[in-house]
Amino acid sequence: MGTGIVTPVAGYSEGLWTPTIAFATPGDSNIVLNSATVGRYERIGNLVRASFHIQTDTFTHTTASGNLIASGLPFTQATLTALPASGALNFSGVTKAGYTQFTPRPISNTTTFRFTTAGSALPNGDLTAADMPTLGSVILNGYLLYRAA
C-alpha cells in the first residue's frame, strides 16, 4: 500500500509558461489573448510535457498568411530525430474542411510549435491563416511531449 507521500524525483521540475500565437507572416493580424490563456509544464530529465490553454478575445486578419505558430515553450526542443514529438489538441473556431486530426508539433531547436493536420484520404498539412476565422474567437487546448535540448 502506498503512503500517499510523493518523493521528489531528481531532475524534476514543474511550472508555468505563457503561450502566444501568430501567423508565420502576421500581416494585419490582431490577436488578443484572453486572461485565461495559460501554460503548464512538467520536466523529468530532458522529457517535457507542456500543456496549454490558448483563448482569444480578438482574432482578426485579412493579409496574414502561412502557418499558425505557437510560441513560449519553457525549454528549447532538441533536434527532431526519427520519432518526432507530438501531443493532442482540442479546438474551437477552426475550420479545415475534411481534416479531423490536429496535433501540436514542436519545431526543432526552438521554443515554438506548429499545428499539423490529418484527414481520411487527405495529405498531411498544417493549420494556416486560411483555416482560421477572420472574426470571432479561437480556443486551442492541448498538450505536447518533447525532448528538451
PDB file of C-alpha atoms in Angstrom:
ATOM      1  CA  MET A   1       0.000   0.000   0.000  1.00  0.00           C
ATOM      2  CA  GLY A   2       1.189   3.494  -0.819  1.00  0.00           C
ATOM      3  CA  THR A   3       1.770   6.055   1.873  1.00  0.00           C
ATOM      4  CA  GLY A   4       0.409   8.990  -0.087  1.00  0.00           C
ATOM      5  CA  ILE A   5       3.770  10.727   0.205  1.00  0.00           C
ATOM      6  CA  VAL A   6       5.285  11.935  -3.041  1.00  0.00           C
ATOM      7  CA  THR A   7       9.050  11.763  -3.154  1.00  0.00           C
ATOM      8  CA  PRO A   8      10.747  14.363  -5.389  1.00  0.00           C
ATOM      9  CA  VAL A   9      12.495  12.889  -8.407  1.00  0.00           C
ATOM     10  CA  ALA A  10      15.988  14.075  -9.296  1.00  0.00           C
ATOM     11  CA  GLY A  11      15.840  16.230 -12.414  1.00  0.00           C
ATOM     12  CA  TYR A  12      12.128  17.003 -11.944  1.00  0.00           C
ATOM     13  CA  SER A  13      10.672  20.482 -12.293  1.00  0.00           C
ATOM     14  CA  GLU A  14       7.280  21.994 -13.000  1.00  0.00           C
ATOM     15  CA  GLY A  15       5.955  25.455 -13.581  1.00  0.00           C
ATOM     16  CA  LEU A  16       4.026  27.878 -15.736  1.00  0.00           C
ATOM     17  CA  TRP A  17       4.754  29.288 -19.179  1.00  0.00           C
ATOM     18  CA  THR A  18       2.973  31.850 -21.344  1.00  0.00           C
ATOM     19  CA  PRO A  19       1.794  30.626 -24.753  1.00  0.00           C
ATOM     20  CA  THR A  20       1.220  33.036 -27.645  1.00  0.00           C
ATOM     21  CA  ILE A  21       0.074  32.502 -31.239  1.00  0.00           C
ATOM     22  CA  ALA A  22       0.826  34.284 -34.505  1.00  0.00           C
ATOM     23  CA  PHE A  23       0.945  33.560 -38.213  1.00  0.00           C
ATOM     24  CA  ALA A  24       4.270  32.961 -39.988  1.00  0.00           C
ATOM     25  CA  THR A  25       3.560  36.178 -41.922  1.00  0.00           C
ATOM     26  CA  PRO A  26       1.493  38.291 -39.489  1.00  0.00           C
ATOM     27  CA  GLY A  27       0.229  40.866 -41.998  1.00  0.00           C
ATOM     28  CA  ASP A  28      -2.554  42.880 -40.372  1.00  0.00           C
ATOM     29  CA  SER A  29      -3.470  40.194 -37.826  1.00  0.00           C
ATOM     30  CA  ASN A  30      -4.803  41.339 -34.470  1.00  0.00           C
ATOM     31  CA  ILE A  31      -4.733  38.507 -31.945  1.00  0.00           C
ATOM     32  CA  VAL A  32      -5.575  39.446 -28.358  1.00  0.00           C
ATOM     33  CA  LEU A  33      -5.310  36.628 -25.833  1.00  0.00           C
ATOM     34  CA  ASN A  34      -7.848  36.152 -23.053  1.00  0.00           C
ATOM     35  CA  SER A  35      -6.621  36.283 -19.449  1.00  0.00           C
ATOM     36  CA  ALA A  36      -7.492  32.557 -19.181  1.00  0.00           C
ATOM     37  CA  THR A  37      -4.562  31.746 -21.511  1.00  0.00           C
ATOM     38  CA  VAL A  38      -2.014  29.706 -19.565  1.00  0.00           C
ATOM     39  CA  GLY A  39       0.623  27.041 -19.983  1.00  0.00           C
ATOM     40  CA  ARG A  40       1.931  24.481 -17.503  1.00  0.00           C
ATOM     41  CA  TYR A  41       4.868  22.127 -17.773  1.00  0.00           C
ATOM     42  CA  GLU A  42       6.468  19.144 -16.106  1.00  0.00           C
ATOM     43  CA  ARG A  43      10.049  18.181 -16.876  1.00  0.00           C
ATOM     44  CA  ILE A  44      11.739  14.933 -15.917  1.00  0.00           C
ATOM     45  CA  GLY A  45      15.314  14.881 -17.158  1.00  0.00           C
ATOM     46  CA  ASN A  46      15.025  16.082 -20.748  1.00  0.00           C
ATOM     47  CA  LEU A  47      11.414  14.912 -21.293  1.00  0.00           C
ATOM     48  CA  VAL A  48       8.942  17.819 -21.192  1.00  0.00           C
ATOM     49  CA  ARG A  49       5.151  17.661 -21.035  1.00  0.00           C
ATOM     50  CA  ALA A  50       3.800  21.115 -21.835  1.00  0.00           C
ATOM     51  CA  SER A  51       0.056  21.717 -21.598  1.00  0.00           C
ATOM     52  CA  PHE A  52      -1.647  24.867 -22.808  1.00  0.00           C
ATOM     53  CA  HIS A  53      -4.963  26.670 -22.939  1.00  0.00           C
ATOM     54  CA  ILE A  54      -4.960  29.454 -25.530  1.00  0.00           C
ATOM     55  CA  GLN A  55      -8.113  31.531 -25.793  1.00  0.00           C
ATOM     56  CA  THR A  56      -8.532  34.727 -27.787  1.00  0.00           C
ATOM     57  CA  ASP A  57     -10.721  37.726 -27.082  1.00  0.00           C
ATOM     58  CA  THR A  58      -9.966  39.178 -30.519  1.00  0.00           C
ATOM     59  CA  PHE A  59      -8.900  37.247 -33.599  1.00  0.00           C
ATOM     60  CA  THR A  60      -8.862  39.184 -36.871  1.00  0.00           C
ATOM     61  CA  HIS A  61      -6.737  39.053 -40.011  1.00  0.00           C
ATOM     62  CA  THR A  62      -7.049  39.649 -43.726  1.00  0.00           C
ATOM     63  CA  THR A  63      -3.467  39.856 -45.027  1.00  0.00           C
ATOM     64  CA  ALA A  64      -1.856  37.303 -42.691  1.00  0.00           C
ATOM     65  CA  SER A  65      -0.541  34.113 -44.296  1.00  0.00           C
ATOM     66  CA  GLY A  66       1.374  30.948 -43.551  1.00  0.00           C
ATOM     67  CA  ASN A  67       1.219  28.516 -40.657  1.00  0.00           C
ATOM     68  CA  LEU A  68      -0.247  29.291 -37.275  1.00  0.00           C
ATOM     69  CA  ILE A  69       2.690  29.148 -34.844  1.00  0.00           C
ATOM     70  CA  ALA A  70       2.540  28.976 -31.048  1.00  0.00           C
ATOM     71  CA  SER A  71       5.476  30.323 -29.036  1.00  0.00           C
ATOM     72  CA  GLY A  72       6.746  30.391 -25.488  1.00  0.00           C
ATOM     73  CA  LEU A  73       7.559  26.755 -24.689  1.00  0.00           C
ATOM     74  CA  PRO A  74       9.536  26.649 -21.445  1.00  0.00           C
ATOM     75  CA  PHE A  75      12.507  24.748 -22.946  1.00  0.00           C
ATOM     76  CA  THR A  76      14.071  24.588 -26.391  1.00  0.00           C
ATOM     77  CA  GLN A  77      13.102  21.483 -28.359  1.00  0.00           C
ATOM     78  CA  ALA A  78      16.015  19.195 -29.205  1.00  0.00           C
ATOM     79  CA  THR A  79      16.768  18.449 -32.851  1.00  0.00           C
ATOM     80  CA  LEU A  80      13.987  16.163 -34.088  1.00  0.00           C
ATOM     81  CA  THR A  81      15.021  12.634 -34.948  1.00  0.00           C
ATOM     82  CA  ALA A  82      13.130   9.692 -36.426  1.00  0.00           C
ATOM     83  CA  LEU A  83      10.496   9.924 -33.680  1.00  0.00           C
ATOM     84  CA  PRO A  84       9.134  13.467 -33.679  1.00  0.00           C
ATOM     85  CA  ALA A  85       7.437  14.836 -30.604  1.00  0.00           C
ATOM     86  CA  SER A  86       3.688  15.341 -30.610  1.00  0.00           C
ATOM     87  CA  GLY A  87       0.608  15.708 -28.462  1.00  0.00           C
ATOM     88  CA  ALA A  88      -3.149  16.234 -28.566  1.00  0.00           C
ATOM     89  CA  LEU A  89      -5.398  19.199 -29.319  1.00  0.00           C
ATOM     90  CA  ASN A  90      -8.991  20.190 -28.642  1.00  0.00           C
ATOM     91  CA  PHE A  91     -10.087  23.300 -30.533  1.00  0.00           C
ATOM     92  CA  SER A  92     -12.864  25.740 -31.313  1.00  0.00           C
ATOM     93  CA  GLY A  93     -13.075  28.400 -34.027  1.00  0.00           C
ATOM     94  CA  VAL A  94     -11.000  26.477 -36.602  1.00  0.00           C
ATOM     95  CA  THR A  95     -12.286  25.267 -39.982  1.00  0.00           C
ATOM     96  CA  LYS A  96     -10.190  22.979 -42.183  1.00  0.00           C
ATOM     97  CA  ALA A  97     -12.681  21.031 -44.293  1.00  0.00           C
ATOM     98  CA  GLY A  98     -12.209  17.251 -44.192  1.00  0.00           C
ATOM     99  CA  TYR A  99      -9.434  17.344 -41.603  1.00  0.00           C
ATOM    100  CA  THR A 100     -10.283  15.689 -38.294  1.00  0.00           C
ATOM    101  CA  GLN A 101      -6.936  15.361 -36.500  1.00  0.00           C
ATOM    102  CA  PHE A 102      -4.905  18.345 -35.283  1.00  0.00           C
ATOM    103  CA  THR A 103      -1.628  17.815 -33.443  1.00  0.00           C
ATOM    104  CA  PRO A 104       0.778  20.303 -31.858  1.00  0.00           C
ATOM    105  CA  ARG A 105       4.342  19.595 -33.072  1.00  0.00           C
ATOM    106  CA  PRO A 106       7.451  21.338 -31.705  1.00  0.00           C
ATOM    107  CA  ILE A 107       9.857  22.880 -34.205  1.00  0.00           C
ATOM    108  CA  SER A 108      13.475  21.698 -33.802  1.00  0.00           C
ATOM    109  CA  ASN A 109      15.837  23.906 -31.833  1.00  0.00           C
ATOM    110  CA  THR A 110      13.156  26.495 -30.958  1.00  0.00           C
ATOM    111  CA  THR A 111      10.572  27.212 -28.260  1.00  0.00           C
ATOM    112  CA  THR A 112       7.782  27.227 -30.861  1.00  0.00           C
ATOM    113  CA  PHE A 113       5.373  24.675 -32.258  1.00  0.00           C
ATOM    114  CA  ARG A 114       3.001  24.344 -35.189  1.00  0.00           C
ATOM    115  CA  PHE A 115      -0.275  22.501 -35.599  1.00  0.00           C
ATOM    116  CA  THR A 116      -0.183  19.595 -38.069  1.00  0.00           C
ATOM    117  CA  THR A 117      -3.394  18.288 -39.621  1.00  0.00           C
ATOM    118  CA  ALA A 118      -4.626  14.972 -40.984  1.00  0.00           C
ATOM    119  CA  GLY A 119      -7.817  13.638 -42.513  1.00  0.00           C
ATOM    120  CA  SER A 120      -9.003  10.486 -44.234  1.00  0.00           C
ATOM    121  CA  ALA A 121      -7.657  10.300 -47.829  1.00  0.00           C
ATOM    122  CA  LEU A 122      -6.105  13.782 -47.472  1.00  0.00           C
ATOM    123  CA  PRO A 123      -2.427  14.746 -47.392  1.00  0.00           C
ATOM    124  CA  ASN A 124      -0.975  15.825 -44.055  1.00  0.00           C
ATOM    125  CA  GLY A 125      -0.805  19.567 -43.697  1.00  0.00           C
ATOM    126  CA  ASP A 126      -0.564  22.472 -41.286  1.00  0.00           C
ATOM    127  CA  LEU A 127      -3.075  24.840 -39.760  1.00  0.00           C
ATOM    128  CA  THR A 128      -2.761  28.081 -41.740  1.00  0.00           C
ATOM    129  CA  ALA A 129      -4.305  31.542 -41.903  1.00  0.00           C
ATOM    130  CA  ALA A 130      -6.801  30.249 -44.490  1.00  0.00           C
ATOM    131  CA  ASP A 131      -8.167  27.799 -41.871  1.00  0.00           C
ATOM    132  CA  MET A 132      -8.763  30.440 -39.224  1.00  0.00           C
ATOM    133  CA  PRO A 133     -11.648  32.875 -38.748  1.00  0.00           C
ATOM    134  CA  THR A 134     -11.267  36.493 -39.789  1.00  0.00           C
ATOM    135  CA  LEU A 135     -13.512  37.496 -36.874  1.00  0.00           C
ATOM    136  CA  GLY A 136     -14.513  35.796 -33.655  1.00  0.00           C
ATOM    137  CA  SER A 137     -12.523  33.812 -31.164  1.00  0.00           C
ATOM    138  CA  VAL A 138     -10.293  30.758 -31.133  1.00  0.00           C
ATOM    139  CA  ILE A 139      -9.646  28.215 -28.381  1.00  0.00           C
ATOM    140  CA  LEU A 140      -6.701  25.811 -28.567  1.00  0.00           C
ATOM    141  CA  ASN A 141      -6.432  23.457 -25.615  1.00  0.00           C
ATOM    142  CA  GLY A 142      -3.899  20.631 -25.521  1.00  0.00           C
ATOM    143  CA  TYR A 143      -0.503  19.313 -24.635  1.00  0.00           C
ATOM    144  CA  LEU A 144       2.676  18.146 -26.270  1.00  0.00           C
ATOM    145  CA  LEU A 145       5.563  15.902 -25.287  1.00  0.00           C
ATOM    146  CA  TYR A 146       9.055  16.701 -26.433  1.00  0.00           C
ATOM    147  CA  ARG A 147      12.723  16.343 -25.586  1.00  0.00           C
ATOM    148  CA  ALA A 148      14.484  19.452 -24.375  1.00  0.00           C
ATOM    149  CA  ALA A 149      17.840  20.306 -25.900  1.00  0.00           C
TER     150      ALA A 149
END
